């Protein structure tokens, strides 16, 4: 039994070994076939490619090409004599978004940068998509048209009195209130309606003096009559009251004050029997021919408004009725809680049906009658820093173009700069085309002409690069560099890695640093794409640093 069990085990081991050898042989054969297939389809060194190649013939060949470029002193913009193609830039295939103009070691990984070649200068900044691929992706385009964009902006608010349509009645002389014709606030009055009867004894003396002078006979009495008339006016009598005294020839100690405008009494301070002093306010009346509507407009949309824009208002209390008006003023006051701006509107109020406190909804019209270039809103790619559209050209070519946008309404957006009338833009699948252009590494992806190296150096030298901070461990101290193992750096979207940093230019390293020490570093990305240290200190010496997690 024991012997039988041992024979079975030996047989199973032999069978397993034979199967493993067979799988190994099959894998080697498939690998050889794939390698030979790759070599047979690789382009010749001097043949131009139809599209830009992110890697010449793989990462290993790209690193070898970079070393050859370093030895020959080549850089971006030069032509590689081995391939006959112009060098666009160098990048790390693992982090393709960063571009470098000189061959060097990758600041992100332990490898050399890889050159990116251009097929021809004419193709720079463009991508070609076959008709079949466009159909599979569902690519749709729309023409750039010219038209007037009138955005529909709505707001809500409440009715208030028009403070410019207001009248105040005051006592002009010392007297007494004999009778009130209007006894309550918010009573409606019409122009010329009696409001109050006043008895003013001081007017009797000046009126009698005027009548006495008028009854005198003789020449050169005009100056005396005019002087008596002026004293009546100084006593507080109106021109109408003076004419009435002249016409009747009798003194008028009692006067009836009437409403100067039609509206409602918003303030009533007179009471029967009270004594009045000059300047005492009796009535304040507000007209209702026009009213104000105080609208709350979002702060982000306030730039669309200007005084004089037409508006239509509706109220639930008056269904089916529309009130026309216009923007009177944009008040310099923002509600910090709702981030809305108060806009004052003046509405016509036929029949005085709109009253203060009534809630209304408003719709602004005719906000921009000027013509502009328009495209569908969905054609614009908002990157956060710029707005980009994909321009469709002939023969299936597409080109990313940066544009400046304006107002937006009804599915269309205004284009202020970047496009011309009649051009066509992609309105669907443009994100896939934009991603393809980004992955293939076009130099002029945003329609910008390449600048000379000297101009780029001068421009970048005047700009202040952003600063980044982290904690790291010293792996090696070189003459002009530090090899550091750092943790994730969120501001650069880097993960944990070991890489070389240039030592500070105007600051010496702290004394006593040794391999294995933990330090806090501050750096920026230089013009050559390599990290440049600006400060090195023992760990936890810099504010805002994050500990390296290993």
Short mmCIF file of C-alpha atoms in Angstrom, two decimals:
data_model
loop_
_atom_site.label_atom_id
_atom_site.label_comp_id
_atom_site.label_asym_id
_atom_site.label_seq_id
_atom_site.Cartn_x
_atom_site.Cartn_y
_atom_site.Cartn_z
CA UNK A 1 0.00 0.00 0.00
CA UNK A 2 2.84 2.34 0.91
CA UNK A 3 4.68 1.48 -2.26
CA UNK A 4 1.57 2.05 -4.35
CA UNK A 5 1.09 5.52 -2.82
CA UNK A 6 4.72 6.49 -3.55
CA UNK A 7 4.39 5.41 -7.20
CA UNK A 8 1.25 7.57 -7.60
CA UNK A 9 3.05 10.63 -6.17
CA UNK A 10 6.02 10.19 -8.50
CA UNK A 11 3.70 9.88 -11.51
CA UNK A 12 1.81 13.08 -10.55
CA UNK A 13 5.06 15.06 -10.14
CA UNK A 14 6.29 13.97 -13.58
CA UNK A 15 2.96 14.93 -15.19
CA UNK A 16 2.98 18.37 -13.50
CA UNK A 17 6.54 19.06 -14.64
CA UNK A 18 5.71 18.11 -18.23
CA UNK A 19 2.70 20.43 -18.23
CA UNK A 20 4.75 23.33 -16.85
CA UNK A 21 7.45 22.83 -19.48
CA UNK A 22 4.79 22.82 -22.19
CA UNK A 23 3.30 26.13 -20.96
CA UNK A 24 6.78 27.67 -20.76
CA UNK A 25 7.55 26.59 -24.34
CA UNK A 26 4.23 28.00 -25.56
CA UNK A 27 4.88 31.36 -23.81
CA UNK A 28 8.33 31.67 -25.34
CA UNK A 29 6.92 30.92 -28.79
CA UNK A 30 4.11 33.52 -28.43
CA UNK A 31 6.59 36.12 -27.12
CA UNK A 32 8.91 35.53 -30.09
CA UNK A 33 6.00 35.89 -32.52
CA UNK A 34 4.90 39.17 -30.87
CA UNK A 35 8.44 40.55 -30.89
CA UNK A 36 8.95 39.68 -34.56
CA UNK A 37 5.58 41.21 -35.41
CA UNK A 38 6.48 44.43 -33.61
CA UNK A 39 9.84 44.64 -35.34
CA UNK A 40 8.30 44.01 -38.75
CA UNK A 41 5.73 46.84 -38.33
CA UNK A 42 8.12 49.42 -36.82
CA UNK A 43 8.80 52.37 -39.14
CA UNK A 44 12.20 52.87 -40.71
CA UNK A 45 14.51 55.30 -38.92
CA UNK A 46 14.36 57.93 -41.66
CA UNK A 47 10.70 57.54 -42.67
CA UNK A 48 8.33 60.35 -41.67
CA UNK A 49 5.34 59.34 -39.57
CA UNK A 50 1.73 60.23 -40.33
CA UNK A 51 1.04 61.38 -36.78
CA UNK A 52 3.30 62.54 -33.93
CA UNK A 53 4.86 59.65 -32.02
CA UNK A 54 4.84 59.93 -28.21
CA UNK A 55 7.64 57.31 -28.04
CA UNK A 56 10.05 56.54 -30.97
CA UNK A 57 9.99 52.73 -30.60
CA UNK A 58 9.23 52.17 -26.94
CA UNK A 59 10.52 53.62 -23.70
CA UNK A 60 13.94 51.95 -23.98
CA UNK A 61 14.52 53.31 -27.49
CA UNK A 62 13.30 56.75 -26.34
CA UNK A 63 15.77 56.81 -23.45
CA UNK A 64 18.55 55.79 -25.81
CA UNK A 65 17.54 58.60 -28.19
CA UNK A 66 17.62 61.09 -25.30
CA UNK A 67 21.17 60.02 -24.35
CA UNK A 68 22.17 60.43 -27.99
CA UNK A 69 20.63 63.92 -28.04
CA UNK A 70 22.55 64.87 -24.87
CA UNK A 71 25.79 63.75 -26.44
CA UNK A 72 25.06 65.67 -29.67
CA UNK A 73 23.83 68.80 -27.84
CA UNK A 74 20.34 68.63 -29.37
CA UNK A 75 17.29 70.28 -27.82
CA UNK A 76 13.62 71.00 -28.58
CA UNK A 77 13.21 72.57 -32.01
CA UNK A 78 16.25 70.80 -33.53
CA UNK A 79 16.02 68.04 -36.12
CA UNK A 80 17.17 64.56 -35.10
CA UNK A 81 19.61 63.42 -37.83
CA UNK A 82 18.82 59.77 -37.05
CA UNK A 83 15.08 60.11 -37.77
CA UNK A 84 14.89 63.28 -39.87
CA UNK A 85 12.04 64.55 -37.66
CA UNK A 86 11.91 67.76 -35.65
CA UNK A 87 12.00 67.40 -31.85
CA UNK A 88 8.90 68.98 -30.27
CA UNK A 89 9.87 68.52 -26.62
CA UNK A 90 10.85 65.91 -24.03
CA UNK A 91 8.54 64.35 -21.44
CA UNK A 92 8.17 61.51 -18.99
CA UNK A 93 5.76 58.91 -20.45
CA UNK A 94 4.51 58.19 -16.93
CA UNK A 95 3.70 61.91 -16.38
CA UNK A 96 2.94 63.13 -19.94
CA UNK A 97 1.54 66.51 -18.95
CA UNK A 98 4.97 68.07 -18.22
CA UNK A 99 7.13 69.24 -21.14
CA UNK A 100 10.86 69.97 -21.18
CA UNK A 101 12.94 71.67 -23.84
CA UNK A 102 16.21 69.84 -23.13
CA UNK A 103 17.14 66.16 -22.76
CA UNK A 104 17.70 65.22 -19.12
CA UNK A 105 16.83 62.73 -16.44
CA UNK A 106 13.16 62.64 -15.43
CA UNK A 107 12.45 64.54 -12.21
CA UNK A 108 9.57 62.16 -11.51
CA UNK A 109 10.91 58.65 -12.17
CA UNK A 110 14.27 56.89 -12.22
CA UNK A 111 14.58 57.06 -16.00
CA UNK A 112 15.52 59.41 -18.85
CA UNK A 113 13.05 61.75 -20.50
CA UNK A 114 11.71 60.63 -23.89
CA UNK A 115 11.66 62.85 -27.02
CA UNK A 116 8.43 63.64 -28.84
CA UNK A 117 8.73 64.19 -32.59
CA UNK A 118 6.53 66.13 -35.02
CA UNK A 119 5.46 64.61 -38.31
CA UNK A 120 5.57 68.04 -40.01
CA UNK A 121 5.29 71.70 -39.05
CA UNK A 122 1.90 71.92 -40.78
CA UNK A 123 0.40 69.33 -38.44
CA UNK A 124 1.53 71.07 -35.25
CA UNK A 125 -1.46 71.73 -33.02
CA UNK A 126 -3.90 69.59 -35.01
CA UNK A 127 -5.26 66.06 -34.91
CA UNK A 128 -6.69 63.96 -37.72
CA UNK A 129 -9.70 61.70 -37.14
CA UNK A 130 -10.96 59.39 -39.86
CA UNK A 131 -14.55 59.60 -41.08
CA UNK A 132 -15.33 56.15 -39.65
CA UNK A 133 -13.96 57.11 -36.24
CA UNK A 134 -15.97 60.34 -36.31
CA UNK A 135 -19.09 58.33 -37.01
CA UNK A 136 -18.34 55.88 -34.21
CA UNK A 137 -17.73 58.74 -31.76
CA UNK A 138 -20.86 60.59 -32.88
CA UNK A 139 -18.96 63.78 -33.71
CA UNK A 140 -21.33 66.66 -34.47
CA UNK A 141 -20.34 70.17 -35.56
CA UNK A 142 -22.08 73.55 -35.65
CA UNK A 143 -21.30 76.74 -37.53
CA UNK A 144 -20.26 80.02 -35.91
CA UNK A 145 -23.20 82.36 -36.56
CA UNK A 146 -23.90 86.01 -35.95
CA UNK A 147 -26.92 87.11 -33.97
CA UNK A 148 -28.28 89.15 -31.08
CA UNK A 149 -28.26 87.43 -27.72
CA UNK A 150 -30.90 88.61 -25.26
CA UNK A 151 -30.61 86.59 -22.07
CA UNK A 152 -33.79 86.05 -20.11
CA UNK A 153 -33.24 87.20 -16.56
CA UNK A 154 -35.97 86.93 -13.94
CA UNK A 155 -36.20 88.30 -10.43
CA UNK A 156 -38.68 88.76 -7.62
CA UNK A 157 -39.32 91.72 -5.37
CA UNK A 158 -41.88 93.85 -3.57
CA UNK A 159 -43.71 97.08 -4.40
CA UNK A 160 -42.80 100.32 -2.63
CA UNK A 161 -43.89 103.95 -2.91
CA UNK A 162 -42.18 106.06 -5.53
CA UNK A 163 -40.39 108.49 -3.27
CA UNK A 164 -39.95 110.93 -6.15
CA UNK A 165 -43.74 111.31 -6.39
CA UNK A 166 -44.35 112.74 -2.92
CA UNK A 167 -45.79 116.01 -1.53
CA UNK A 168 -45.59 117.51 1.99
CA UNK A 169 -47.99 120.12 3.43
CA UNK A 170 -46.74 122.37 6.25
CA UNK A 171 -48.11 125.37 8.19
CA UNK A 172 -46.65 128.65 6.96
CA UNK A 173 -47.82 130.82 9.88
CA UNK A 174 -49.04 130.54 13.43
CA UNK A 175 -52.65 129.39 13.54
CA UNK A 176 -55.20 126.80 14.59
CA UNK A 177 -56.73 123.69 13.02
CA UNK A 178 -60.47 124.28 12.74
CA UNK A 179 -61.59 121.27 10.68
CA UNK A 180 -60.10 118.10 9.15
CA UNK A 181 -61.56 116.77 5.91
CA UNK A 182 -59.23 113.69 5.85
CA UNK A 183 -58.88 111.94 9.18
CA UNK A 184 -56.86 108.72 8.63
CA UNK A 185 -53.61 107.66 7.02
CA UNK A 186 -53.67 105.68 3.76
CA UNK A 187 -56.89 107.43 2.76
CA UNK A 188 -56.93 108.02 -0.97
CA UNK A 189 -57.13 111.66 -2.12
CA UNK A 190 -57.31 113.35 -5.50
CA UNK A 191 -55.61 116.52 -6.61
CA UNK A 192 -57.51 119.63 -5.36
CA UNK A 193 -59.44 117.77 -2.66
CA UNK A 194 -59.85 119.78 0.62
CA UNK A 195 -57.72 118.43 3.45
CA UNK A 196 -57.90 120.88 6.39
CA UNK A 197 -59.35 124.31 7.34
CA UNK A 198 -56.98 126.64 9.22
CA UNK A 199 -57.58 129.89 11.12
CA UNK A 200 -54.55 132.24 10.94
CA UNK A 201 -55.04 135.51 12.86
CA UNK A 202 -51.68 136.94 11.78
CA UNK A 203 -52.90 137.15 8.20
CA UNK A 204 -55.72 139.58 9.08
CA UNK A 205 -53.38 142.52 9.84
CA UNK A 206 -51.34 142.29 6.63
CA UNK A 207 -54.47 141.80 4.52
CA UNK A 208 -56.19 144.84 6.06
CA UNK A 209 -53.04 146.91 5.44
CA UNK A 210 -53.05 145.85 1.78
CA UNK A 211 -56.75 146.66 1.35
CA UNK A 212 -56.27 150.06 3.02
CA UNK A 213 -53.47 151.00 0.66
CA UNK A 214 -55.59 149.89 -2.29
CA UNK A 215 -58.45 152.19 -1.17
CA UNK A 216 -56.16 155.22 -0.93
CA UNK A 217 -56.38 157.87 -3.66
CA UNK A 218 -53.49 159.68 -5.19
CA UNK A 219 -50.57 159.19 -7.50
CA UNK A 220 -47.43 157.09 -7.00
CA UNK A 221 -49.20 154.49 -4.80
CA UNK A 222 -47.95 151.53 -6.80
CA UNK A 223 -44.87 151.13 -4.63
CA UNK A 224 -47.01 151.13 -1.46
CA UNK A 225 -49.38 148.51 -2.93
CA UNK A 226 -46.47 146.34 -4.00
CA UNK A 227 -44.90 146.61 -0.54
CA UNK A 228 -48.18 145.56 1.14
CA UNK A 229 -48.43 142.61 -1.27
CA UNK A 230 -44.88 141.54 -0.38
CA UNK A 231 -45.72 141.61 3.34
CA UNK A 232 -48.63 139.22 2.71
CA UNK A 233 -46.31 136.89 0.87
CA UNK A 234 -43.79 137.06 3.75
CA UNK A 235 -46.60 136.17 6.16
CA UNK A 236 -46.97 132.85 4.35
CA UNK A 237 -49.83 133.52 1.96
CA UNK A 238 -49.71 131.91 -1.46
CA UNK A 239 -50.13 133.78 -4.73
CA UNK A 240 -53.60 132.28 -5.16
CA UNK A 241 -54.67 133.51 -1.71
CA UNK A 242 -53.33 137.03 -2.45
CA UNK A 243 -55.28 137.16 -5.72
CA UNK A 244 -58.40 136.08 -3.86
CA UNK A 245 -58.01 138.99 -1.37
CA UNK A 246 -57.52 141.41 -4.28
CA UNK A 247 -60.59 140.08 -6.10
CA UNK A 248 -62.97 140.06 -3.13
CA UNK A 249 -61.67 143.15 -1.32
CA UNK A 250 -62.14 141.34 2.00
CA UNK A 251 -59.62 139.88 4.44
CA UNK A 252 -59.47 136.08 4.65
CA UNK A 253 -58.48 134.80 8.11
CA UNK A 254 -59.49 131.22 7.29
CA UNK A 255 -57.85 129.12 4.59
CA UNK A 256 -58.56 125.63 3.21
CA UNK A 257 -55.53 123.58 2.23
CA UNK A 258 -56.06 121.15 -0.68
CA UNK A 259 -54.18 118.08 -1.96
CA UNK A 260 -51.42 119.09 -4.41
CA UNK A 261 -51.32 115.59 -6.02
CA UNK A 262 -53.46 112.47 -6.20
CA UNK A 263 -52.43 109.53 -4.05
CA UNK A 264 -52.70 108.28 -0.48
CA UNK A 265 -52.03 110.03 2.82
CA UNK A 266 -48.99 108.31 4.28
CA UNK A 267 -48.54 110.70 7.20
CA UNK A 268 -51.20 112.72 9.08
CA UNK A 269 -50.06 114.91 11.98
CA UNK A 270 -52.87 117.49 12.12
CA UNK A 271 -55.70 117.21 14.64
CA UNK A 272 -58.71 119.47 15.12
CA UNK A 273 -58.11 122.24 17.65
CA UNK A 274 -54.34 121.97 17.73
CA UNK A 275 -52.13 125.06 17.55
CA UNK A 276 -49.75 125.29 14.63
CA UNK A 277 -46.35 126.89 14.43
CA UNK A 278 -44.61 127.84 11.18
CA UNK A 279 -43.03 124.72 9.64
CA UNK A 280 -45.34 122.19 11.33
CA UNK A 281 -45.95 119.19 9.03
CA UNK A 282 -49.64 118.52 8.49
CA UNK A 283 -49.82 115.91 5.71
CA UNK A 284 -47.48 113.81 3.57
CA UNK A 285 -49.00 112.37 0.39
CA UNK A 286 -47.53 109.75 -1.97
CA UNK A 287 -48.67 109.38 -5.56
CA UNK A 288 -49.63 106.00 -7.04
CA UNK A 289 -49.37 106.75 -10.77
CA UNK A 290 -46.00 105.01 -10.70
CA UNK A 291 -44.51 102.72 -8.04
CA UNK A 292 -41.13 101.24 -7.30
CA UNK A 293 -40.31 97.54 -7.33
CA UNK A 294 -37.18 96.53 -5.42
CA UNK A 295 -35.82 93.40 -7.13
CA UNK A 296 -33.18 91.03 -5.77
CA UNK A 297 -30.82 90.04 -8.63
CA UNK A 298 -27.99 87.49 -8.21
CA UNK A 299 -24.63 89.19 -7.96
CA UNK A 300 -23.23 87.09 -10.81
CA UNK A 301 -25.94 88.37 -13.20
CA UNK A 302 -25.92 92.03 -12.20
CA UNK A 303 -23.43 92.86 -14.97
CA UNK A 304 -26.19 92.14 -17.53
CA UNK A 305 -28.33 95.01 -16.23
CA UNK A 306 -28.13 98.73 -16.85
CA UNK A 307 -30.50 101.67 -16.24
CA UNK A 308 -33.22 101.93 -18.87
CA UNK A 309 -33.67 98.18 -19.56
CA UNK A 310 -37.32 97.29 -20.05
CA UNK A 311 -39.06 95.01 -17.57
CA UNK A 312 -42.45 93.30 -17.26
CA UNK A 313 -43.98 92.52 -13.87
CA UNK A 314 -46.79 90.22 -12.77
CA UNK A 315 -48.49 89.73 -9.42
CA UNK A 316 -50.45 86.77 -8.11
CA UNK A 317 -52.93 89.26 -6.65
CA UNK A 318 -53.72 90.54 -10.17
CA UNK A 319 -53.72 87.46 -12.43
CA UNK A 320 -53.55 88.11 -16.16
CA UNK A 321 -52.31 91.67 -15.74
CA UNK A 322 -48.85 92.75 -16.88
CA UNK A 323 -47.22 95.98 -15.75
CA UNK A 324 -44.52 97.57 -17.89
CA UNK A 325 -41.57 99.49 -16.51
CA UNK A 326 -37.85 100.03 -16.69
CA UNK A 327 -34.74 99.79 -14.53
CA UNK A 328 -34.32 103.08 -12.74
CA UNK A 329 -31.18 102.44 -10.70
CA UNK A 330 -28.83 99.64 -9.62
CA UNK A 331 -28.29 100.29 -5.94
CA UNK A 332 -24.71 99.98 -4.57
CA UNK A 333 -25.66 97.45 -1.92
CA UNK A 334 -25.15 93.67 -1.84
CA UNK A 335 -26.95 91.41 0.60
CA UNK A 336 -24.11 89.39 2.24
CA UNK A 337 -26.46 86.53 3.15
CA UNK A 338 -28.03 85.92 -0.26
CA UNK A 339 -25.29 87.50 -2.47
CA UNK A 340 -27.93 89.48 -4.34
CA UNK A 341 -27.88 93.05 -5.60
CA UNK A 342 -30.88 95.33 -5.16
CA UNK A 343 -32.24 96.84 -8.38
CA UNK A 344 -34.85 99.62 -8.29
CA UNK A 345 -37.51 99.45 -11.01
CA UNK A 346 -40.18 101.99 -11.88
CA UNK A 347 -43.51 100.47 -12.96
CA UNK A 348 -46.51 102.18 -14.47
CA UNK A 349 -49.53 101.66 -12.18
CA UNK A 350 -52.76 102.29 -14.08
CA UNK A 351 -55.73 102.25 -11.76
CA UNK A 352 -53.40 102.31 -8.73
CA UNK A 353 -53.77 98.51 -8.42
CA UNK A 354 -50.17 97.92 -7.31
CA UNK A 355 -49.81 98.89 -3.66
CA UNK A 356 -46.75 98.89 -1.38
CA UNK A 357 -45.76 95.49 0.01
CA UNK A 358 -47.30 93.52 -2.86
CA UNK A 359 -45.11 90.66 -4.14
CA UNK A 360 -44.28 90.70 -7.88
CA UNK A 361 -42.21 88.62 -10.27
CA UNK A 362 -40.28 90.44 -12.98
CA UNK A 363 -38.72 89.51 -16.30
CA UNK A 364 -36.02 91.69 -17.85
CA UNK A 365 -35.98 92.09 -21.64
CA UNK A 366 -33.89 93.83 -24.29
CA UNK A 367 -30.68 93.53 -22.25
CA UNK A 368 -28.29 93.31 -25.21
CA UNK A 369 -29.40 94.13 -28.72
CA UNK A 370 -25.85 94.22 -30.18
CA UNK A 371 -24.88 91.48 -32.64
CA UNK A 372 -22.16 89.00 -31.71
CA UNK A 373 -20.67 85.66 -32.79
CA UNK A 374 -22.63 82.77 -31.29
CA UNK A 375 -21.98 79.03 -30.88
CA UNK A 376 -23.78 76.31 -28.89
CA UNK A 377 -22.89 76.39 -25.21
CA UNK A 378 -22.06 72.66 -25.22
CA UNK A 379 -19.18 73.29 -27.65
CA UNK A 380 -17.12 75.13 -24.99
CA UNK A 381 -14.72 73.15 -22.76
CA UNK A 382 -14.18 75.02 -19.48
CA UNK A 383 -10.79 73.99 -18.05
CA UNK A 384 -10.93 76.31 -15.05
CA UNK A 385 -8.19 78.59 -16.40
CA UNK A 386 -9.40 79.03 -19.99
CA UNK A 387 -12.24 78.23 -22.38
CA UNK A 388 -11.40 75.95 -25.32
CA UNK A 389 -13.35 74.83 -28.39
CA UNK A 390 -12.41 72.17 -30.93
CA UNK A 391 -12.29 73.75 -34.38
CA UNK A 392 -13.28 71.39 -37.22
CA UNK A 393 -11.24 71.83 -40.41
CA UNK A 394 -11.12 70.06 -43.76
CA UNK A 395 -10.02 66.45 -44.32
CA UNK A 396 -11.04 65.35 -40.82
CA UNK A 397 -8.61 67.63 -38.99
CA UNK A 398 -9.40 69.20 -35.63
CA UNK A 399 -7.59 71.91 -33.70
CA UNK A 400 -8.04 73.11 -30.10
CA UNK A 401 -8.57 76.90 -29.98
CA UNK A 402 -8.71 79.10 -26.89
CA UNK A 403 -11.64 81.54 -26.93
CA UNK A 404 -12.97 84.39 -24.83
CA UNK A 405 -16.64 83.93 -23.99
CA UNK A 406 -19.34 86.43 -23.09
CA UNK A 407 -22.93 86.11 -21.95
CA UNK A 408 -24.96 82.93 -22.30
CA UNK A 409 -28.65 82.40 -23.02
CA UNK A 410 -31.01 79.82 -24.49
CA UNK A 411 -28.26 77.28 -25.18
CA UNK A 412 -25.99 79.73 -26.99
CA UNK A 413 -22.90 81.58 -25.81
CA UNK A 414 -21.23 84.73 -27.09
CA UNK A 415 -17.67 84.47 -28.47
CA UNK A 416 -15.68 87.69 -28.14
CA UNK A 417 -12.31 86.41 -29.40
CA UNK A 418 -10.83 83.30 -31.02
CA UNK A 419 -13.31 82.38 -33.78
CA UNK A 420 -14.49 83.80 -37.10
CA UNK A 421 -17.88 83.80 -38.75
CA UNK A 422 -18.57 80.61 -40.73
CA UNK A 423 -16.08 78.35 -38.95
CA UNK A 424 -17.36 75.07 -37.52
CA UNK A 425 -16.86 73.82 -33.98
CA UNK A 426 -17.38 70.38 -32.45
CA UNK A 427 -20.44 70.17 -30.17
CA UNK A 428 -20.25 66.47 -29.21
CA UNK A 429 -17.35 64.16 -28.33
CA UNK A 430 -15.05 67.18 -28.17
CA UNK A 431 -13.69 65.96 -24.83
CA UNK A 432 -12.42 62.78 -26.51
CA UNK A 433 -10.74 64.77 -29.28
CA UNK A 434 -9.24 67.18 -26.76
CA UNK A 435 -7.90 64.27 -24.70
CA UNK A 436 -6.43 62.66 -27.81
CA UNK A 437 -4.68 65.91 -28.72
CA UNK A 438 -3.31 66.17 -25.17
CA UNK A 439 -2.02 62.58 -25.12
CA UNK A 440 -0.30 63.00 -28.48
CA UNK A 441 1.50 66.04 -27.13
CA UNK A 442 0.85 68.76 -29.67
CA UNK A 443 3.06 71.80 -29.17
CA UNK A 444 0.49 74.40 -30.18
CA UNK A 445 -2.60 72.77 -28.70
CA UNK A 446 -4.21 76.07 -27.79
CA UNK A 447 -3.43 77.82 -31.08
CA UNK A 448 -0.36 79.58 -29.70
CA UNK A 449 2.68 80.05 -31.93
CA UNK A 450 5.89 78.51 -30.53
CA UNK A 451 8.16 81.14 -29.02
CA UNK A 452 11.95 81.20 -29.36
CA UNK A 453 13.88 79.66 -26.50
CA UNK A 454 15.37 83.05 -25.51
CA UNK A 455 11.92 84.64 -25.35
CA UNK A 456 10.55 81.76 -23.28
CA UNK A 457 13.46 82.04 -20.85
CA UNK A 458 12.93 85.80 -20.44
CA UNK A 459 9.20 85.38 -19.94
CA UNK A 460 9.54 82.62 -17.39
CA UNK A 461 12.30 84.50 -15.56
CA UNK A 462 9.99 87.45 -14.90
CA UNK A 463 7.16 85.22 -13.64
CA UNK A 464 7.10 84.03 -10.07
CA UNK A 465 6.72 80.22 -10.07
CA UNK A 466 4.47 78.66 -7.43
CA UNK A 467 6.14 77.29 -4.34
CA UNK A 468 5.63 73.77 -2.97
CA UNK A 469 6.45 72.26 0.42
CA UNK A 470 6.96 68.75 1.73
CA UNK A 471 8.93 66.65 4.19
CA UNK A 472 11.53 64.23 2.92
CA UNK A 473 14.37 61.91 3.86
CA UNK A 474 17.90 62.57 2.59
CA UNK A 475 19.11 59.62 0.50
CA UNK A 476 22.30 61.20 -0.88
CA UNK A 477 24.08 64.57 -0.69
CA UNK A 478 25.73 65.61 -3.97
CA UNK A 479 27.74 68.61 -4.99
CA UNK A 480 24.84 70.52 -6.57
CA UNK A 481 21.88 68.33 -5.71
CA UNK A 482 20.11 66.43 -2.96
CA UNK A 483 18.53 63.04 -3.54
CA UNK A 484 15.35 63.03 -1.42
CA UNK A 485 12.58 60.55 -0.73
CA UNK A 486 9.42 62.62 -0.28
CA UNK A 487 5.79 61.85 0.33
CA UNK A 488 2.77 62.85 -1.81
CA UNK A 489 2.72 66.51 -2.91
CA UNK A 490 -0.88 67.50 -3.59
CA UNK A 491 -0.07 70.83 -5.26
CA UNK A 492 1.84 68.98 -8.02
CA UNK A 493 -0.27 65.79 -7.94
CA UNK A 494 2.89 63.79 -7.20
CA UNK A 495 2.96 60.54 -5.35
CA UNK A 496 5.72 59.35 -3.03
CA UNK A 497 9.02 58.95 -4.89
CA UNK A 498 12.79 59.37 -4.71
CA UNK A 499 14.26 62.06 -6.98
CA UNK A 500 17.01 64.70 -7.29
CA UNK A 501 16.52 68.33 -6.21
CA UNK A 502 18.81 71.24 -7.07
CA UNK A 503 20.38 72.80 -3.99
CA UNK A 504 19.41 76.39 -3.05
CA UNK A 505 21.14 79.05 -5.15
CA UNK A 506 21.44 81.88 -2.58
CA UNK A 507 21.36 79.88 0.61
CA UNK A 508 23.79 77.32 2.01
CA UNK A 509 22.57 73.99 3.31
CA UNK A 510 22.16 73.77 7.10
CA UNK A 511 25.35 72.45 8.72
CA UNK A 512 25.42 68.90 9.97
CA UNK A 513 23.04 67.36 7.43
CA UNK A 514 23.68 63.66 6.89
CA UNK A 515 22.24 60.86 4.83
CA UNK A 516 19.10 59.54 6.51
CA UNK A 517 18.10 62.86 8.13
CA UNK A 518 14.52 64.03 7.78
CA UNK A 519 14.14 67.59 6.47
CA UNK A 520 11.39 70.06 5.52
CA UNK A 521 11.91 71.46 2.05
CA UNK A 522 10.44 74.26 -0.03
CA UNK A 523 10.96 74.30 -3.82
CA UNK A 524 9.62 75.37 -7.19
CA UNK A 525 9.80 73.88 -10.69
CA UNK A 526 12.54 75.59 -12.69
CA UNK A 527 12.56 76.49 -16.38
CA UNK A 528 14.33 73.22 -17.17
CA UNK A 529 11.55 71.23 -15.50
CA UNK A 530 13.71 70.22 -12.51
CA UNK A 531 12.77 71.02 -8.90
CA UNK A 532 14.82 73.90 -7.45
CA UNK A 533 15.12 74.00 -3.65
CA UNK A 534 14.69 77.40 -2.03
CA UNK A 535 14.89 76.28 1.59
CA UNK A 536 16.04 73.22 3.51
CA UNK A 537 15.53 72.91 7.26
CA UNK A 538 15.25 70.16 9.86
CA UNK A 539 11.86 68.43 9.88
CA UNK A 540 8.85 70.38 11.26
CA UNK A 541 10.63 73.76 10.82
CA UNK A 542 8.47 74.92 7.93
CA UNK A 543 4.77 75.73 8.48
CA UNK A 544 2.19 73.77 6.52
CA UNK A 545 4.38 70.76 5.75
CA UNK A 546 3.06 67.24 5.63
CA UNK A 547 4.82 64.24 7.09
CA UNK A 548 6.13 61.65 4.67
CA UNK A 549 4.32 58.35 4.95
CA UNK A 550 6.42 55.39 4.10
#
